[in-house]
Amino acid sequence: MYIGGTATAGTGSSYAFNGVQTTNTRSFRDNIFFNGRTNSGATGKHYAIKINGTTPNPTGLTLNNNIYFANGTGAVFGFFNGADVANLAAWKVAVGQDGSSFEANPQYNDPTNAVPDLHLHPTNPTVAEGNGVDLGVTNDYDGQTRSTLTPVDIGGDAGNFIGLDLLGPTISYTALGNTALTTDRVLVATLTDVTGVPTSGGLQPRIYYKKGLAGAWFSSQGVLASGTGTNGTWNFTIVAADMGGVAAADTIYYYVIAQDTLGNLASNPAGVVASDVNTVITPPTTPNSYLIVAAFNGSYDVGVGQTYTSLTNAGGIFEAINAGALTGNVVINIVSDLSGELGTNALNQWPEDGVGGYTILIKPSGGPRLVTGSINGALIRLFGADRVRLDGSTAATLTEVVGGTPALRELTIQNTNIGTSAAVIAVQSGTNGAQNNTIKNVNVIGQDPTTTLIGIALGGNTVGTVGTDNDGNRIENCTVQKAIYGIYAAGQNATNPNTGTVITMNDLTATGTNRVRRVGILVFNEDGIQITENSIGGLDTNESADAIGIGVGIQGIDATITTSGGVINALITNNKVNGVASISTTGFSAVGIALAGGTGSNTLANNMITGVTAPATSPDLVAGIFVAGVTGSTSRLYYNSVSMTGDRGTVATQMPSYGLAVTGTDPTVILRNNIFYTTQTASGGGVNAKSYALGMVTTTFVNLDSNNNIFWSSRGE
């Protein structure tokens, strides 16, 4: 942008850029704002930039990587908070941004011509060369591809210009994490600079390091691994021998320093004062650091008389692993009953040295074991951890056997807390998701089916919330008792669902005070989930909520609902549901298997459903299988057997019960080789208290594809 000309009269001001917004989300980057207007008799001011705001970092503003220039009579750098700002240094303080912007002549070709030319001059050095940031704009004003004219230029004209380098090199790297290694470490960094850093000689970039705060600084020269001096990947080695060796509990401090061919210096972390890379006067105030930690590899016993007497308590093995690093696979043997677990420490994603990709197996040893404790949260938490197997079989080994004859369940875990946020086991997303974990052969017990929220949860960092990137997790051959929800799994949303979840061969059939109260298995936002060979029964709730054996994308049931639960490509097969009751006298729904899929297909096959009952009143209902007719969904029901029997009770004006109930406006439902049988009655009666083998609850469906099914109602409905 360029403002030119001569003002001969008046007091009006001019601005190369005038941002009048006050709270809008706005981003101004990689621009050139040049005000060359001059006064000849006029008294107005001519600003490069004006931004609204009263304090640093105005709401919604992003401002950086720009060039500002004002050079005529009456020129002022900027205007902010009702006052003139004299220069870029003062502007950065006032606005709180523009740390990588410049105050310099951009060197336009010919901005004052009758036909102005705002291309950059081909031979005059310009700060626009290479000092921008890539914001995803593919082409420049002339249609040239910016990526072929790297580094990124500021302004509308991209090219391979002559750079005017005012800044030191940009040094970027991922900081080194804690390690159990006591050998040398290599830091990989990317260095970019307009004029480039030396790639030979004594002024090449260096890494400085020391052991402990009081230690002496040592340094070694970096090695260019790939690229060039203007944009290259460098390896920097921290030499342990320089520091007299390192050992567990040592803290190593380090920073990288580089200078370009013009002598401009920079460091990461910033703040170094130096005459060159070899002569540092003052290091950064807060250098990066890492800790030499304990190594874990092999088997560890946890229990009475052992080094670690708990899993989750202070001083327990979870805390130790979190503070250490794995150098190989780990087996945690629970060698005695563990009482008094507090759930204080989750098992986090651990640092790794060596080839990585290690696993942790947690198992009982020497006989059946009981782990108990109390926390109004999850007692056992995997917080962003990957590749953990919690296996309740004493015969479990590092090599997991999938399928075959189920193993004995020799590990029982119980959370005795009466809080309504309590859970027993939770796989939580942490920072990057918890993936490829297995919970199998475990007896999972809450304190009471009216208080404990969830038995096993795959979700967010708060029990009962959705998670992010919890992929490839498996729950197998567990029993779940004394919880409102038995097993829960939920991805972030339909756009970012969990993938590869398997819930198989679990037993949720306890009754009475040991029962799962409201929903046996509940899942949302899943792609490719398998729910297979589970047994569910004994659900019995008198609360103001629906009772559901297996809820796939849904937990609230009525005759009108058509909302997607973000589940696609699900396979729900070979499950047995026997006993799902909502006995609330105000009337709520009860369903054996409920499905509210997303835009895609889901399959229910070879499931057996009996014992579903509720005195449901409008708009609630009772159904062996319930399909919410989500637009764009395809529900395939193959070889299922549903039997609806018994008396639903004396509540008046009950809604119908259904072997199969489908809502919505013309979803695709494919029925093949199913049996829907009903003799169910409602002694409370009412004209709507009928019993249907098949019910299209809200409409007639064109896309109902039904063949080779058996529908039978003793009442002819």
Tab-separated table of N, CA, C and O in Angstrom, residues 8-59:
chain	number	residue	atom	x	y	z
A	8	THR	N	-1.769	20.667	0.264
A	8	THR	CA	-1.471	22.112	0.223
A	8	THR	C	-2.317	22.921	1.186
A	8	THR	O	-2.039	24.101	1.405
A	9	ALA	N	-3.363	22.328	1.754
A	9	ALA	CA	-4.210	23.073	2.692
A	9	ALA	C	-4.958	22.075	3.570
A	9	ALA	O	-5.114	20.902	3.224
A	10	GLY	N	-5.465	22.567	4.708
A	10	GLY	CA	-6.305	21.753	5.565
A	10	GLY	C	-5.537	21.084	6.683
A	10	GLY	O	-4.306	21.096	6.747
A	11	THR	N	-6.323	20.445	7.572
A	11	THR	CA	-5.749	19.795	8.759
A	11	THR	C	-5.977	18.281	8.751
A	11	THR	O	-5.688	17.609	9.741
A	12	GLY	N	-6.519	17.768	7.665
A	12	GLY	CA	-6.865	16.351	7.628
A	12	GLY	C	-5.647	15.445	7.650
A	12	GLY	O	-4.598	15.767	7.089
A	13	SER	N	-5.811	14.303	8.314
A	13	SER	CA	-4.739	13.311	8.391
A	13	SER	C	-4.933	12.241	7.329
A	13	SER	O	-6.028	12.062	6.784
A	14	SER	N	-3.867	11.529	7.047
A	14	SER	CA	-3.945	10.393	6.124
A	14	SER	C	-3.282	9.187	6.770
A	14	SER	O	-2.428	9.322	7.650
A	15	TYR	N	-3.679	8.008	6.307
A	15	TYR	CA	-3.189	6.759	6.900
A	15	TYR	C	-2.939	5.753	5.783
A	15	TYR	O	-3.809	5.519	4.939
A	16	ALA	N	-1.767	5.135	5.794
A	16	ALA	CA	-1.564	4.003	4.890
A	16	ALA	C	-2.471	2.851	5.305
A	16	ALA	O	-2.986	2.117	4.463
A	17	PHE	N	-2.687	2.703	6.614
A	17	PHE	CA	-3.642	1.707	7.101
A	17	PHE	C	-4.345	2.275	8.316
A	17	PHE	O	-3.704	2.763	9.248
A	18	ASN	N	-5.671	2.193	8.316
A	18	ASN	CA	-6.487	2.696	9.419
A	18	ASN	C	-7.421	1.582	9.869
A	18	ASN	O	-8.398	1.266	9.194
A	19	GLY	N	-7.088	0.956	10.976
A	19	GLY	CA	-7.919	-0.119	11.507
A	19	GLY	C	-8.903	0.422	12.519
A	19	GLY	O	-8.516	0.791	13.626
A	20	VAL	N	-10.175	0.479	12.160
A	20	VAL	CA	-11.168	1.114	13.025
A	20	VAL	C	-11.896	0.114	13.923
A	20	VAL	O	-12.683	0.508	14.767
A	21	GLN	N	-11.640	-1.177	13.743
A	21	GLN	CA	-12.327	-2.161	14.581
A	21	GLN	C	-11.797	-2.097	16.012
A	21	GLN	O	-10.653	-1.726	16.257
A	22	THR	N	-12.651	-2.500	16.940
A	22	THR	CA	-12.245	-2.456	18.349
A	22	THR	C	-12.235	-3.833	19.010
A	22	THR	O	-11.397	-4.100	19.871
A	23	THR	N	-13.157	-4.714	18.636
A	23	THR	CA	-13.201	-6.032	19.271
A	23	THR	C	-13.270	-7.170	18.262
A	23	THR	O	-13.224	-8.333	18.658
A	24	ASN	N	-13.386	-6.866	16.981
A	24	ASN	CA	-13.483	-7.923	15.976
A	24	ASN	C	-12.217	-8.783	15.970
A	24	ASN	O	-11.130	-8.313	16.256
A	25	THR	N	-12.379	-10.060	15.609
A	25	THR	CA	-11.212	-10.892	15.346
A	25	THR	C	-10.603	-10.436	14.026
A	25	THR	O	-11.271	-10.446	12.995
A	26	ARG	N	-9.331	-10.011	14.054
A	26	ARG	CA	-8.705	-9.441	12.869
A	26	ARG	C	-7.218	-9.742	12.887
A	26	ARG	O	-6.581	-9.732	13.942
A	27	SER	N	-6.673	-10.013	11.717
A	27	SER	CA	-5.266	-10.372	11.599
A	27	SER	C	-4.654	-9.598	10.444
A	27	SER	O	-5.136	-9.675	9.308
A	28	PHE	N	-3.587	-8.833	10.725
A	28	PHE	CA	-2.905	-8.018	9.732
A	28	PHE	C	-1.437	-8.440	9.721
A	28	PHE	O	-0.663	-8.074	10.614
A	29	ARG	N	-1.023	-9.169	8.683
A	29	ARG	CA	0.335	-9.708	8.639
A	29	ARG	C	0.865	-9.685	7.207
A	29	ARG	O	0.101	-9.774	6.239
A	30	ASP	N	2.169	-9.568	7.076
A	30	ASP	CA	2.862	-9.625	5.780
A	30	ASP	C	2.463	-8.475	4.855
A	30	ASP	O	2.447	-8.643	3.627
A	31	ASN	N	2.147	-7.324	5.409
A	31	ASN	CA	1.752	-6.171	4.601
A	31	ASN	C	2.833	-5.094	4.611
A	31	ASN	O	3.641	-5.011	5.542
A	32	ILE	N	2.807	-4.234	3.568
A	32	ILE	CA	3.652	-3.042	3.517
A	32	ILE	C	2.738	-1.826	3.599
A	32	ILE	O	1.847	-1.654	2.759
A	33	PHE	N	2.936	-0.979	4.608
A	33	PHE	CA	2.156	0.240	4.792
A	33	PHE	C	3.115	1.448	4.688
A	33	PHE	O	3.873	1.731	5.619
A	34	PHE	N	3.073	2.125	3.551
A	34	PHE	CA	4.002	3.220	3.245
A	34	PHE	C	3.175	4.481	3.020
A	34	PHE	O	2.354	4.544	2.106
A	35	ASN	N	3.395	5.506	3.869
A	35	ASN	CA	2.744	6.801	3.690
A	35	ASN	C	3.821	7.823	3.330
A	35	ASN	O	4.629	8.225	4.167
A	36	GLY	N	3.816	8.220	2.056
A	36	GLY	CA	4.790	9.183	1.575
A	36	GLY	C	4.203	10.569	1.359
A	36	GLY	O	4.837	11.418	0.718
A	37	ARG	N	2.983	10.799	1.856
A	37	ARG	CA	2.349	12.106	1.669
A	37	ARG	C	3.115	13.180	2.455
A	37	ARG	O	3.606	12.931	3.552
A	38	THR	N	3.180	14.400	1.866
A	38	THR	CA	3.929	15.492	2.500
A	38	THR	C	3.099	16.767	2.505
A	38	THR	O	2.203	16.947	1.655
A	39	ASN	N	3.340	17.625	3.475
A	39	ASN	CA	2.610	18.891	3.599
A	39	ASN	C	3.329	20.036	2.872
A	39	ASN	O	4.565	20.143	2.927
A	40	SER	N	2.512	20.873	2.202
A	40	SER	CA	3.022	22.129	1.643
A	40	SER	C	1.940	23.173	1.876
A	40	SER	O	1.126	23.462	1.000
A	41	GLY	N	1.899	23.684	3.098
A	41	GLY	CA	0.842	24.596	3.493
A	41	GLY	C	-0.207	23.931	4.360
A	41	GLY	O	-0.875	24.583	5.157
A	42	ALA	N	-0.389	22.613	4.257
A	42	ALA	CA	-1.331	21.888	5.105
A	42	ALA	C	-0.679	21.585	6.452
A	42	ALA	O	0.550	21.668	6.610
A	43	THR	N	-1.503	21.210	7.415
A	43	THR	CA	-0.978	20.922	8.762
A	43	THR	C	-1.378	19.533	9.268
A	43	THR	O	-1.205	19.226	10.446
A	44	GLY	N	-1.979	18.725	8.402
A	44	GLY	CA	-2.382	17.382	8.822
A	44	GLY	C	-1.189	16.465	9.052
A	44	GLY	O	-0.058	16.748	8.649
A	45	LYS	N	-1.452	15.351	9.715
A	45	LYS	CA	-0.413	14.352	9.977
A	45	LYS	C	-0.634	13.150	9.056
A	45	LYS	O	-1.768	12.821	8.702
A	46	HIS	N	0.467	12.487	8.738
A	46	HIS	CA	0.408	11.403	7.764
A	46	HIS	C	1.058	10.156	8.381
A	46	HIS	O	2.266	10.100	8.572
A	47	TYR	N	0.194	9.183	8.701
A	47	TYR	CA	0.588	8.019	9.494
A	47	TYR	C	0.793	6.788	8.610
A	47	TYR	O	0.058	6.557	7.641
A	48	ALA	N	1.760	5.972	9.013
A	48	ALA	CA	1.873	4.657	8.385
A	48	ALA	C	0.736	3.744	8.848
A	48	ALA	O	0.184	2.970	8.072
A	49	ILE	N	0.344	3.834	10.118
A	49	ILE	CA	-0.666	2.920	10.656
A	49	ILE	C	-1.401	3.557	11.821
A	49	ILE	O	-0.832	4.334	12.595
A	50	LYS	N	-2.683	3.218	11.911
A	50	LYS	CA	-3.503	3.566	13.074
A	50	LYS	C	-4.301	2.330	13.459
A	50	LYS	O	-4.900	1.667	12.602
A	51	ILE	N	-4.300	1.999	14.740
A	51	ILE	CA	-5.050	0.853	15.269
A	51	ILE	C	-5.869	1.329	16.455
A	51	ILE	O	-5.369	2.069	17.314
A	52	ASN	N	-7.130	0.910	16.541
A	52	ASN	CA	-7.954	1.235	17.697
A	52	ASN	C	-7.580	0.365	18.892
A	52	ASN	O	-7.228	-0.809	18.745
A	53	GLY	N	-7.696	0.927	20.061
A	53	GLY	CA	-7.414	0.200	21.283
A	53	GLY	C	-6.912	1.140	22.353
A	53	GLY	O	-6.477	2.261	22.067
A	54	THR	N	-6.953	0.675	23.590
A	54	THR	CA	-6.522	1.508	24.717
A	54	THR	C	-5.436	0.851	25.552
A	54	THR	O	-4.788	1.526	26.353
A	55	THR	N	-5.238	-0.449	25.384
A	55	THR	CA	-4.223	-1.163	26.159
A	55	THR	C	-3.472	-2.103	25.230
A	55	THR	O	-3.951	-2.430	24.136
A	56	PRO	N	-2.280	-2.568	25.625
A	56	PRO	CA	-1.551	-3.526	24.787
A	56	PRO	C	-2.390	-4.774	24.506
A	56	PRO	O	-3.217	-5.185	25.307
A	57	ASN	N	-2.169	-5.345	23.314
A	57	ASN	CA	-2.884	-6.541	22.859
A	57	ASN	C	-4.395	-6.328	22.866
A	57	ASN	O	-5.134	-6.999	23.595
A	58	PRO	N	-4.879	-5.399	22.055
A	58	PRO	CA	-6.331	-5.179	21.982
A	58	PRO	C	-7.074	-6.464	21.643
A	58	PRO	O	-6.559	-7.333	20.926
A	59	THR	N	-8.287	-6.581	22.147
A	59	THR	CA	-9.100	-7.778	21.943
A	59	THR	C	-9.217	-8.114	20.455
A	59	THR	O	-9.566	-7.261	19.642
